[in-house]
Each structure stands twice: as structure tokens, then as C-alpha cells.
CSV table of C-alpha atoms in Angstrom, one decimal:
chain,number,residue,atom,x,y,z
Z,523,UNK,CA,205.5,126.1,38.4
Z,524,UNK,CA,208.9,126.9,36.9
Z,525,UNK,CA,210.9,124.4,34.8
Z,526,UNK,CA,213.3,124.3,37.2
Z,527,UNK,CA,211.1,122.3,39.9
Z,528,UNK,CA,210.5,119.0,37.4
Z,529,UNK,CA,212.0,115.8,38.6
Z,530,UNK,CA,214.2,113.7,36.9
Z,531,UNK,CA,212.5,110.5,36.6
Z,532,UNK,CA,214.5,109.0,38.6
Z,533,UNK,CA,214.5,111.1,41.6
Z,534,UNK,CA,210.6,111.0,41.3
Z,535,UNK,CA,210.3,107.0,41.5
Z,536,UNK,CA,212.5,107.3,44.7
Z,537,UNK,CA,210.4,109.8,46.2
Z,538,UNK,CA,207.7,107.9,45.7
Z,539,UNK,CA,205.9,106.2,48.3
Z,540,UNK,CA,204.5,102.5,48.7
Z,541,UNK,CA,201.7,103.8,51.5
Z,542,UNK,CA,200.6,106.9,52.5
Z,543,UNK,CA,198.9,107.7,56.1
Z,544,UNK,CA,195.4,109.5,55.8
Z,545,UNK,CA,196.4,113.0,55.6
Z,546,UNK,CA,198.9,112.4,53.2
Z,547,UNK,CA,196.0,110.3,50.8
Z,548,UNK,CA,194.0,113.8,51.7
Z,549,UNK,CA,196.3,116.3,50.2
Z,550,UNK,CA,197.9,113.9,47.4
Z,551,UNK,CA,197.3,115.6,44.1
Z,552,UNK,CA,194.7,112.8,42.3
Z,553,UNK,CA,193.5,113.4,38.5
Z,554,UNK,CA,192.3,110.3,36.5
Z,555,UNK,CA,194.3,109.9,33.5
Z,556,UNK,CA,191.1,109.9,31.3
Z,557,UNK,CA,191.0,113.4,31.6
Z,558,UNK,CA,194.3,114.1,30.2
Z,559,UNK,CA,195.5,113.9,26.6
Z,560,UNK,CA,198.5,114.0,24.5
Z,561,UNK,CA,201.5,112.0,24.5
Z,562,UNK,CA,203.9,114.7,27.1
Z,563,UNK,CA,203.0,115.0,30.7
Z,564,UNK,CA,204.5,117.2,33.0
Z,565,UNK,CA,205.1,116.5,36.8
Z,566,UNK,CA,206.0,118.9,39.3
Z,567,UNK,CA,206.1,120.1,42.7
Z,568,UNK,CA,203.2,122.9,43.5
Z,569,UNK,CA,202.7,123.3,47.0
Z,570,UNK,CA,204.2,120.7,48.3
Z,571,UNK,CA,202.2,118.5,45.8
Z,572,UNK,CA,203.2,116.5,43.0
Z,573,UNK,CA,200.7,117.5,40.2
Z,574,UNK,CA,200.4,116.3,36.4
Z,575,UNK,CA,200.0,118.2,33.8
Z,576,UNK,CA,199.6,117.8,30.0
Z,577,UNK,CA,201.6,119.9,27.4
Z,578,UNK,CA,198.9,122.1,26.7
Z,579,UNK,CA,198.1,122.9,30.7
Z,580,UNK,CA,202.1,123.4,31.3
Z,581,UNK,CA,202.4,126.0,28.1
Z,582,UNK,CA,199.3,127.6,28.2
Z,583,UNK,CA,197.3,127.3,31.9
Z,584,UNK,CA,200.4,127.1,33.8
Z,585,UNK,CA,201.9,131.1,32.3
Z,586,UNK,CA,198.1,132.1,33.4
Z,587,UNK,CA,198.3,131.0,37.0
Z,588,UNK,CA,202.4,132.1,37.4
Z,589,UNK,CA,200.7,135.9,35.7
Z,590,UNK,CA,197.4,135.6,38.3
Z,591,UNK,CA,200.0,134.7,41.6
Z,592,UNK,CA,201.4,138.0,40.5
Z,593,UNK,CA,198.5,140.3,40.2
Z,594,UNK,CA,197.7,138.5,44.2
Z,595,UNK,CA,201.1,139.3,45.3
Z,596,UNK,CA,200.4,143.3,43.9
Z,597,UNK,CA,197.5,143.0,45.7
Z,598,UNK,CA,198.9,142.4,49.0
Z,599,UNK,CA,201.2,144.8,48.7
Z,600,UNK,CA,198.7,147.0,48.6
Z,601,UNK,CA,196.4,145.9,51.9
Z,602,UNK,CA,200.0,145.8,53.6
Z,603,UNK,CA,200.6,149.4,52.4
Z,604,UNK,CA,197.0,150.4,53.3
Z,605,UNK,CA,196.8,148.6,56.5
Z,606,UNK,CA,200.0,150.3,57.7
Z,607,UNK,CA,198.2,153.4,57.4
Z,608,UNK,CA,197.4,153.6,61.0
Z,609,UNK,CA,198.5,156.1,63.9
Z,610,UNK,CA,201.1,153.8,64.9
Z,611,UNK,CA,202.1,152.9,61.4
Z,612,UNK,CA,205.2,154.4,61.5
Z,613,UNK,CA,206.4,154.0,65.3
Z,614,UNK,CA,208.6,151.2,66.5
Z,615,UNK,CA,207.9,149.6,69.4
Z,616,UNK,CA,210.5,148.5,72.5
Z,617,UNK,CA,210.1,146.3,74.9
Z,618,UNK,CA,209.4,148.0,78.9
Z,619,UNK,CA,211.4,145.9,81.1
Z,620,UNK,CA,210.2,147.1,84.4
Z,621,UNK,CA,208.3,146.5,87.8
Z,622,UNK,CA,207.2,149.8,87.6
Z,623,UNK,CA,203.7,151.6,86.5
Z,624,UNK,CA,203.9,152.7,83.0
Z,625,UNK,CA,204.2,156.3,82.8
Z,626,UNK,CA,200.9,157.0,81.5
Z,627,UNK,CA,199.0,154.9,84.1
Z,628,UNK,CA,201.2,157.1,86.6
Z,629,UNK,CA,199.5,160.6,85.3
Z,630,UNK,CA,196.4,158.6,84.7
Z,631,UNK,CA,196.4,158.6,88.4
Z,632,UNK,CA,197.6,162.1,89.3
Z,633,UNK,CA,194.4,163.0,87.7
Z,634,UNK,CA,191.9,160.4,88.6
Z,635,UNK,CA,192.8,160.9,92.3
Z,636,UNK,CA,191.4,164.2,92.8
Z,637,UNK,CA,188.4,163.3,91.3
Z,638,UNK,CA,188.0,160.1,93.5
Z,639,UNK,CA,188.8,162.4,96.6
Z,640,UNK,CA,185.5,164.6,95.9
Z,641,UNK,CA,183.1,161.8,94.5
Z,642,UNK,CA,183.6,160.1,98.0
Z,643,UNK,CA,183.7,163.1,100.1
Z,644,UNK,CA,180.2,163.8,98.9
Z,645,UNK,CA,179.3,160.1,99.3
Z,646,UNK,CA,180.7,160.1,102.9
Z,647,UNK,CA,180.0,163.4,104.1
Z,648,UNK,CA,183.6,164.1,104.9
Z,649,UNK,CA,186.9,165.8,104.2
Z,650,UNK,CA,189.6,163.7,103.0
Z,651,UNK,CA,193.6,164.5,102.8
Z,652,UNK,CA,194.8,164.5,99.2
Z,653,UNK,CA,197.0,161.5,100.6
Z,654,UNK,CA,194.3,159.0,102.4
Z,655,UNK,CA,192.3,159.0,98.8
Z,656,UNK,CA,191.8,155.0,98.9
Z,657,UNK,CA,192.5,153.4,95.5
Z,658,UNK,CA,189.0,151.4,94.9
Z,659,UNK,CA,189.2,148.4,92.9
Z,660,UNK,CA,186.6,146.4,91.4
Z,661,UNK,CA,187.5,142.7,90.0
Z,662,UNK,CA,185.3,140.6,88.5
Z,663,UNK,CA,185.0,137.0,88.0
Z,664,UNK,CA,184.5,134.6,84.2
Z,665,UNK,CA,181.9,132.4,83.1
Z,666,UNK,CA,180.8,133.8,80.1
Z,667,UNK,CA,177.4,135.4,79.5
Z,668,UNK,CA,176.2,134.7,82.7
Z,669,UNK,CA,179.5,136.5,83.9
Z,670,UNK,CA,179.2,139.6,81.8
Z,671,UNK,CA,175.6,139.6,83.0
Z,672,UNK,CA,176.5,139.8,86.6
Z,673,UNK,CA,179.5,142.5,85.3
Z,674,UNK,CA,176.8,144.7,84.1
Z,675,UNK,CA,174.3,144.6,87.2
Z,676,UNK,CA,177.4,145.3,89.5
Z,677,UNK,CA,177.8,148.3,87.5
Z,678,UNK,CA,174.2,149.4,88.0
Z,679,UNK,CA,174.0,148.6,91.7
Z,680,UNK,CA,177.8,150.7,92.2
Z,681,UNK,CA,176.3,153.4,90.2
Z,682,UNK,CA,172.6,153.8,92.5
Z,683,UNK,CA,175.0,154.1,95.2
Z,684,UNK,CA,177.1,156.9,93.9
Z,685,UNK,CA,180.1,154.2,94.1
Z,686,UNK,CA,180.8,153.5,90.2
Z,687,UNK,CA,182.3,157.0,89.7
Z,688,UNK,CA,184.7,156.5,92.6
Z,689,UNK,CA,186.2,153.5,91.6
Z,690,UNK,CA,190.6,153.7,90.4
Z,691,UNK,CA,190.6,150.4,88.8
Z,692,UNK,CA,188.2,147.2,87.4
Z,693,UNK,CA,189.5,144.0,86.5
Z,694,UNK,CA,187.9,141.3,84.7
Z,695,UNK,CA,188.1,137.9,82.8
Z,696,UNK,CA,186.5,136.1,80.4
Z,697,UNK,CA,182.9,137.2,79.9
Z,698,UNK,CA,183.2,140.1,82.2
Z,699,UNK,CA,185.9,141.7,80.2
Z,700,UNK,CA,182.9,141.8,77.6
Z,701,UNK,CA,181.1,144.3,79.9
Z,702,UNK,CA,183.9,145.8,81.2
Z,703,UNK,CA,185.3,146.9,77.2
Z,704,UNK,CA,181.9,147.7,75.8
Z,705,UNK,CA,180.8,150.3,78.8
Z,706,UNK,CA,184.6,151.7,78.6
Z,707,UNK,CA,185.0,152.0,75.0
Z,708,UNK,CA,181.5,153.5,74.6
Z,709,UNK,CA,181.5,155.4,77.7
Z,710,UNK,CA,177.6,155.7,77.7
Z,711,UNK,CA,175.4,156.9,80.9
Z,712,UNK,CA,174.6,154.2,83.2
Z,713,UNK,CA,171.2,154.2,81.8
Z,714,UNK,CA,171.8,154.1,78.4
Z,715,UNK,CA,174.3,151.2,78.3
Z,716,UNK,CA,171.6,148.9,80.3
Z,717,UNK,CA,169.5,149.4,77.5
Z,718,UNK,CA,172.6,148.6,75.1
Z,719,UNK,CA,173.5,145.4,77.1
Z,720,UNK,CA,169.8,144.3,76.9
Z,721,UNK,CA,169.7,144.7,73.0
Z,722,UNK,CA,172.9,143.4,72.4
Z,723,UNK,CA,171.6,140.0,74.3
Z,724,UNK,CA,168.4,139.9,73.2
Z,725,UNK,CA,168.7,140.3,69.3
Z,726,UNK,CA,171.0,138.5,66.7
Z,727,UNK,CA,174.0,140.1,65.4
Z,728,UNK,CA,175.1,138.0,62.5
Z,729,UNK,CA,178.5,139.5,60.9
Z,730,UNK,CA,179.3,139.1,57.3
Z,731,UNK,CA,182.0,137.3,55.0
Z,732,UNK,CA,183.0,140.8,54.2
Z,733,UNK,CA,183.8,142.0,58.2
Z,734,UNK,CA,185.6,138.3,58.5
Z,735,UNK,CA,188.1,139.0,55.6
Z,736,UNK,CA,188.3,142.6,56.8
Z,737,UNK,CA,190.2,141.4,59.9
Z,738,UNK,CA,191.8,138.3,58.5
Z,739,UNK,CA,193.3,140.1,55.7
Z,740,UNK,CA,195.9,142.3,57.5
Z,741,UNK,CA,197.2,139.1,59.9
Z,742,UNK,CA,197.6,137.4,56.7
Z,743,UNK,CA,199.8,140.0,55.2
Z,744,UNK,CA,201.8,140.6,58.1
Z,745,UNK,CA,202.2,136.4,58.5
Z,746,UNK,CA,200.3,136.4,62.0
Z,747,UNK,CA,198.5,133.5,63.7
Z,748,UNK,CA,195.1,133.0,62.7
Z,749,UNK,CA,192.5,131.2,64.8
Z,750,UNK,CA,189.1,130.5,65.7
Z,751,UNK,CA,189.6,133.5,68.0
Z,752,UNK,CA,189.5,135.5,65.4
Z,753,UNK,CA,186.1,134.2,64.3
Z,754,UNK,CA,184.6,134.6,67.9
Z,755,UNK,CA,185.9,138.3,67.7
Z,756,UNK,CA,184.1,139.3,65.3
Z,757,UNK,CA,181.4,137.7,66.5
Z,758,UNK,CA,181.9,139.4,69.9
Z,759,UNK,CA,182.4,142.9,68.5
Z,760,UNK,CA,179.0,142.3,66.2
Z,761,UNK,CA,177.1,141.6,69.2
Z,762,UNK,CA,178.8,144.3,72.2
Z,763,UNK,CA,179.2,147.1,70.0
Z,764,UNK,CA,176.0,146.9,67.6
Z,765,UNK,CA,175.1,150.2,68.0
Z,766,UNK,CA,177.8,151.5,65.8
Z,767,UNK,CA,177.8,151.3,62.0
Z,768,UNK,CA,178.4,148.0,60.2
Z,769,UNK,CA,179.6,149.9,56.9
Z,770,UNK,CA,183.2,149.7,56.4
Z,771,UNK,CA,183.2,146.8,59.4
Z,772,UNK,CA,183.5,149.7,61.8
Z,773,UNK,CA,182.7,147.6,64.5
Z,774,UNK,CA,185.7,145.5,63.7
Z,775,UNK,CA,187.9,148.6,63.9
Z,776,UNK,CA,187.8,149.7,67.5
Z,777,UNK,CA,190.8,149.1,69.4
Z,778,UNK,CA,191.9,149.1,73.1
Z,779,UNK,CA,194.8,152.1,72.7
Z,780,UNK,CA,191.0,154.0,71.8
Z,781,UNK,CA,190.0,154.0,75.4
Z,782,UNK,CA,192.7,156.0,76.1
Z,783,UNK,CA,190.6,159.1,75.4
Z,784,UNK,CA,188.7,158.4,78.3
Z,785,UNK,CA,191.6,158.4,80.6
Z,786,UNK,CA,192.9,161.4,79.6
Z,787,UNK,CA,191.9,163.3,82.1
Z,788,UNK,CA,191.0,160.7,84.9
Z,789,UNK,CA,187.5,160.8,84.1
Z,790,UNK,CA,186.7,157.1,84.2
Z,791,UNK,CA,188.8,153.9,86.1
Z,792,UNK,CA,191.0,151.7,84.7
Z,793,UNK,CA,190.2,148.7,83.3
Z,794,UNK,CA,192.4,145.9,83.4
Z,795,UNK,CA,191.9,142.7,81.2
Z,796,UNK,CA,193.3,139.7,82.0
Z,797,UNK,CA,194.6,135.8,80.6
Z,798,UNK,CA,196.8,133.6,80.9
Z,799,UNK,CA,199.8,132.0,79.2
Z,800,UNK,CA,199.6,128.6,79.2
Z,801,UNK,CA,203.0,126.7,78.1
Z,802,UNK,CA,203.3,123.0,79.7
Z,803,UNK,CA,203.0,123.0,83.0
Z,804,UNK,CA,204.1,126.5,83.4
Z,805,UNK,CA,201.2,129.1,83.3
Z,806,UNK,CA,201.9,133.2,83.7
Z,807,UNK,CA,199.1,135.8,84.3
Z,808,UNK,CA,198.9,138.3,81.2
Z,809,UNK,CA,197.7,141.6,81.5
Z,810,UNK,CA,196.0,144.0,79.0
Z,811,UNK,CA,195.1,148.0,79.5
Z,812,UNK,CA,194.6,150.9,77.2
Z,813,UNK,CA,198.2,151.2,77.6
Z,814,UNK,CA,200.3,148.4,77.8
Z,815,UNK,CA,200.4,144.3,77.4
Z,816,UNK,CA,202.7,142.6,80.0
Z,817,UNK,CA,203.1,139.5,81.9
Z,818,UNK,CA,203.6,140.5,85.3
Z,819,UNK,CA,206.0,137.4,86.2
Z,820,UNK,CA,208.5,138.5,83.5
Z,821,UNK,CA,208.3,142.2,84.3
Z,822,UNK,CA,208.0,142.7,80.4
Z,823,UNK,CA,205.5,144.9,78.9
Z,824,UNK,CA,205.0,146.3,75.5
Z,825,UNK,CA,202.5,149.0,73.9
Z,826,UNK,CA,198.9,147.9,73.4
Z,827,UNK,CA,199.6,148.8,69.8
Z,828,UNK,CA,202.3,147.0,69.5
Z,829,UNK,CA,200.9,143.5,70.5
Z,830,UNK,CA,201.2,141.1,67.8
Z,831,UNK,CA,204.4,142.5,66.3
Z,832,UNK,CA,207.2,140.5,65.9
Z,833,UNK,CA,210.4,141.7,68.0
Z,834,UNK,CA,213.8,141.3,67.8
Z,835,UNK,CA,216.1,142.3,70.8
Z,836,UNK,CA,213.5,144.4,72.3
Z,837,UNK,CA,212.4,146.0,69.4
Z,838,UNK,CA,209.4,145.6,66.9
Z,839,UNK,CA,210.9,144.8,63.4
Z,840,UNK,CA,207.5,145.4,61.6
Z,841,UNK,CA,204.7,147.9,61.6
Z,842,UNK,CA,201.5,145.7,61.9
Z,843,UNK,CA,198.3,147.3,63.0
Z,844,UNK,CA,196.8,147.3,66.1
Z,845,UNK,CA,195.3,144.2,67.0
Z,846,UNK,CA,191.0,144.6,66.9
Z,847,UNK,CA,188.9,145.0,70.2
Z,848,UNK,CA,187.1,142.2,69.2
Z,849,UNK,CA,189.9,139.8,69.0
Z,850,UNK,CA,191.4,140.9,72.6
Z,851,UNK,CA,187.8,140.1,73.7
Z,852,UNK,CA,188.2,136.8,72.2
Z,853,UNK,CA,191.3,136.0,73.3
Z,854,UNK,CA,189.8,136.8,76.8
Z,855,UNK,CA,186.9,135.4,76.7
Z,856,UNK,CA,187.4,131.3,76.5
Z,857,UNK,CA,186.9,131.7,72.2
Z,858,UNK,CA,186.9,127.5,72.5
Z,859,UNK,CA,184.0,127.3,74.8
Z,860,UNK,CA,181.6,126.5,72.7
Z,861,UNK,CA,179.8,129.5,71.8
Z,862,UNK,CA,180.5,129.5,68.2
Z,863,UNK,CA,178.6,125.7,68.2
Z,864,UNK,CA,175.5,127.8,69.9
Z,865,UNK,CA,176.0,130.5,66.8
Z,866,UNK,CA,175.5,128.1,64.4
Z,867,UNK,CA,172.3,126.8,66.1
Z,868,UNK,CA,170.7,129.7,66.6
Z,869,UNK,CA,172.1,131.4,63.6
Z,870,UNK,CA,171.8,128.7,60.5
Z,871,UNK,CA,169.3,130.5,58.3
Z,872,UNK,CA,170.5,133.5,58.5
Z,873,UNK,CA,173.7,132.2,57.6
Z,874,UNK,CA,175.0,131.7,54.2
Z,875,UNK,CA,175.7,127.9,53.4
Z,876,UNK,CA,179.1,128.7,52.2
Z,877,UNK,CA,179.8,130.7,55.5
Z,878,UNK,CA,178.0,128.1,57.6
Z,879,UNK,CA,179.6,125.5,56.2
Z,880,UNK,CA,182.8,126.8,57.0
Z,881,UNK,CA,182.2,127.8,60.3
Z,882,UNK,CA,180.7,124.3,61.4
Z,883,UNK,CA,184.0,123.0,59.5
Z,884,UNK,CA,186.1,125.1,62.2
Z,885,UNK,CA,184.3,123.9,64.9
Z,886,UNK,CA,184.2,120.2,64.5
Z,887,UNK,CA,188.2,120.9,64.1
Z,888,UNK,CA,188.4,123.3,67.8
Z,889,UNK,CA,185.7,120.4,69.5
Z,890,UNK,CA,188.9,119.3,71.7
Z,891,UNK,CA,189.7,122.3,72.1
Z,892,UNK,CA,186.3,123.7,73.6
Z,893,UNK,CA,186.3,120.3,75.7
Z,894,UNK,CA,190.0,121.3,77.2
Z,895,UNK,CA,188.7,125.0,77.7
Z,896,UNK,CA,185.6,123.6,80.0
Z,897,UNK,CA,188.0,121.9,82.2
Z,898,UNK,CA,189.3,125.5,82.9
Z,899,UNK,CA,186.0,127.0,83.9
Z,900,UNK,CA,187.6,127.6,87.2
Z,901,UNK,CA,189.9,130.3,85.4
Z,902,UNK,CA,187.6,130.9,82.4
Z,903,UNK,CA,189.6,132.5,80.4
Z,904,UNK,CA,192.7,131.0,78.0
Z,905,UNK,CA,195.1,132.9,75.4
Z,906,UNK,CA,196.1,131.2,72.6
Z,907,UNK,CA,199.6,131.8,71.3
């Protein structure tokens, strides 16, 4: 630390104090004096920490750490730099304050009409005006695997009836938002994503240290909240979007604005993700599409790329990335619930200790909040701020 944060003896003996609760004992700074020597100690403030050092640690050790803390701060400038290097990387973001459909969910629907309108004439048999095309949605319920389960034969049993392709709009929560993302985002054949749901069920998908830091990294640069949600992301993107590459964490690359391509000219419905807000008593529906997050109550919305920014007056006053896939499906899907606890069970030798012991570290810490979450299984699905 810099000379200038010693303390006058003085001042130290006041700050002192006679007891100290358990957390304070846990992060007190404790060295036995044994394993100092010389005859000039040095105390100062690291951290929040009173430390001790002896003359030879504050001349020589102390320089080495103050050069290291400088070589770290280069080195997030870089991942910030690097991380900003995204399609949106140099766009600013404003706040929609509106009832109104965003503009590109309007022309989404200008062109997914017409295509409605002849997928159900040749279900039906009949001629429909280009005004009494129905809007058909499909909204689906939470309860986490079993949920994205039933998500994924509802698909199959609209799709043998010619339905699936004549939908507008599909909603989901919690697990079904799993299924819902995954057949969206990859936009395979009925066929082949049944065979993609089975496998990503049936086998392990155990992510690395590597695809953890690769998403932690950027929140950490751009000071953003990090949570067990985005542990259960990663998880989630290993497992529902296996079949792409784990070089360069691809799978922990997709994002929702992605989908978009799919939309472009109305060729698949909507899908619209949903959780909710919870502060107090006072809980608001959020909502999540390729194009836009909003809370309906508020008449807010801002771009899907955008969410996670910070904003000031309306406006976004940094450039952080798009948040992952992955961690929208963990904010969606109830990441306290407990499925983390039934990773580690199933998952524990294939697991590194230093990984697992981390991981069952941030579970015995969320515990309450897994219990609170299964009080909400009526809802299934929580954000956290």
C-alpha cells in the first residue's frame, strides 16, 4: 500500500476494537509474530484490512505487488477493449417509453401474417381474408425439466398436426423458456431437435473453469452483478446447446438479439420469455424477446442488447456486451432451485476438486435462497436484480 495509508499510532489504538462479531474475526488480517523479524513493522490498511508487515516485506514485496496490481489493471483494459468489440459495441442505447409494439415486432408481423394465412388455409381447407388471419398463441407453464419436457412434446404434437408453423407467438417460463430458446435459436426440423432434446437430457454436459471465467470476465470489467445465475447459465447453455462447439466457449456466446435472423422474414413465431421483478411486496411481470426487455407495468423497454447497461436519463452510459443466452435462461429458469445441488451429485468426478469445491461453497451460501425459490413453484420462475 502507499505510505500515505499508515496510521499514526494513535489513531490505530482508537480504531481498534475490544470484540469483534464472526465475520469481522473471519476477514481480520492474522499473522503470528513468530513469523516476522526485525525490529520495524509496518501496519496498514489493504482492503479494508489492517495488515503487518516487516521492513523487508514493505520495501521489497510490497513495490512487487503495487507493479503486479498494475500489469492486472492493463489486463483489464484489454478484455474491456476486447469485449467491446461486439455489433453493438459502439451503439448507445435509450430507453422506449411506450404502450406500443416495438417497431420491429410490428414488421415482424406484417410478414409473419401472410404466412399464417396460407399454413391454415391448407390446414382448414379454406380461404381466409388477409384481415380475419387469427393471431395464434401458445404459452406455456414452469416447473423446470419436467416443464421443458412437456414444452418440447407440445411442440411435437402442434407440429403432426400441421399447427406449429401457424402459430404468431409462444410464451414461456422457467423451464419451458429452455425449450422454447434452444428450438428458436437453433431453428432445427421438428425431427432433428427431438433427437437434440433427448441427448441434451440424457448425457452430461460438464462445462469448464475456462467457459466460467469466459462469461464472468466481462461483468467483472464492466462492474456488473454476479450470481449463482451466472453459474446455472453456463450450466444451462452446456447442456441445451451441446451440439455446437465448446472451443472458444461458443456455446456461452449465443445471444437472444441472434434469433432475430429468424424473424426476419416471419418465418418462425415469436417467442416471449418471461420473470418477474420481485421488490418487497411489490412484484412486476418482465418480459424478454429477440428485440426488446420491458416491464409491461412501467411501459419501459430497452434493446435486448442493451440489458445490463447502466443508464442515466434514458440513456446507456457504457457499452457492455450483450448479456449470454445462457444467463437469460438462468435468470428465467428458478437458477436457486436446486439444480446446481443435483450437478454436483451427479457430476462430482468429473468435476475438478478445485471447481467442485467452489461450486458446493456457492451452494451451501444460495441454500436459502433455493428454499425461498420452492415456495414460488406456483410462478416458477424469479429474476434476480
Amino acid at each position: 500500500p502507499p505510505r500515505s495509508t499508515l496510521f499514526p499510532y494513535t489513531t490505530l489504538f482508537r480504531s481498534l476494537k475490544d470484540k469483534f462479531d464472526a465475520n469481522e474475526y473471519k476477514l481480520a488480517s492474522k499473522t503470528p509474530v513468530s513469523m516476522k523479524h526485525g525490529s520495524i513493522f509496518h501496519i496498514a490498511e489493504k482492503d479494508n484490512v489492517l495488515h503487518g508487515y516487516s521492513d523487508i516485506e514493505w520495501k521489497v514485496v510490497e513495490p512487487v505487488i503495487s507493479a503486479a496490481h498494475k500489469v492486472f489493471k492493463r489486463m483489464l483494459e484489454d478484455i474491456r477493449t476486447n469485449t467491446s468489440k461486439h455489433p453493438y459495441g459502439k451503439q448507445t442505447a435509450h430507453v422506449r417509453r411506450s404502450s406500443n409494439l416495438a417497431n420491429e415486432e410490428i414488421d415482424f408481423l406484417t410478414k409473419r401474417t401472410p404466412k399464417v394465412k396460407q399454413k391454415l388455409e391448407k390446414l382448414l381447407g379454406i380461404s381466409l381474408d388477409q384481415n380475419e388471419v387469427p393471431r395464434i398463441a401458445v404459452c406455456m407453464s414452469g416447473g423446470g425439466m419436467r416443464a421443458a419436457t412437456a414444452a418440447e412434446g407440445l411442440f411435437e404434437g402442434l407440429d403432426s398436426i400441421g399447427l406449429l408453423d401457424a402459430i404468431t407467438y409462444a410464451a414461456g417460463l422457467s423451464g419451458s423458456t429452455w425449450t422454447l430458446a434452444s428450438f428458436v435459436e437453433l431453428g432445427f426440423p421438428m425431427d432433428k431437435y427431438s433427437e437434440h432434446f433427448v441427448q441434451a437430457l440424457s448425457k452430461a454436459h460438464v462445462f469448464s473453469p475456462a467457459d466460467l471465467a469466459h462469461v464472468l470476465w466481462p461483468k467483472y470489467v464492466f462492474d456488473q452483478h454476479t450470481s449463482i445465475v451466472d453459474l446455472y447459465g453456463v450450466f444451462l447453455a452446456h447442456t441445451f446447446f451441446h451440439n455446437i462447439s465448446a472451443n472458444n466457449s461458443g456455446r456461452q456466446n449465443i445471444r437472444l438479439s441472434d434469433s432475430q435472423r429468424h424473424l426476419t422474414d416471419g418465418n418462425s413465431f415469436l417467442p416471449i420469455y418471461t420473470s418477474i421483478e420481485i421488490k418487497g411486496t411489490d412484484t412486476h411481470w418482465a418480459t424478454f424477446t429477440p428485440y426488446e426487455f420491458g416491464i409491461d407495468d412501467f411501459n419501459m423497454y430497452i434493446p435486448i442488447w442493451a440489458l445490463g447497461r447502466k443508464f442515466k436519463e434514458g440513456t446507456s452510459t457504457n457499452f457492455a456486451p450483450e448479456q449470454t443466452l445462457g444467463f437469460l435462461m438462468g435468470i428465467w429458469g428458478s437458477a436457486g432451485s436446486g439444480s446446481v445441488n443435483n450437478l454436483l451429485g451427479t457430476q462430482k468426478d468429473s468435476i475438478s476438486k478445485p471447481l467442485f469445491k467452489a461450486l458446493s461453497d456457492i451452494f451451501i451460501e444460495t441454500h436459502e435462497i433455493g428454499k425461498h425459490t420452492s415456495e414460488l413453484q406456483s410462478l416458477q420462475v424469479i429474476s434476480y436484480a
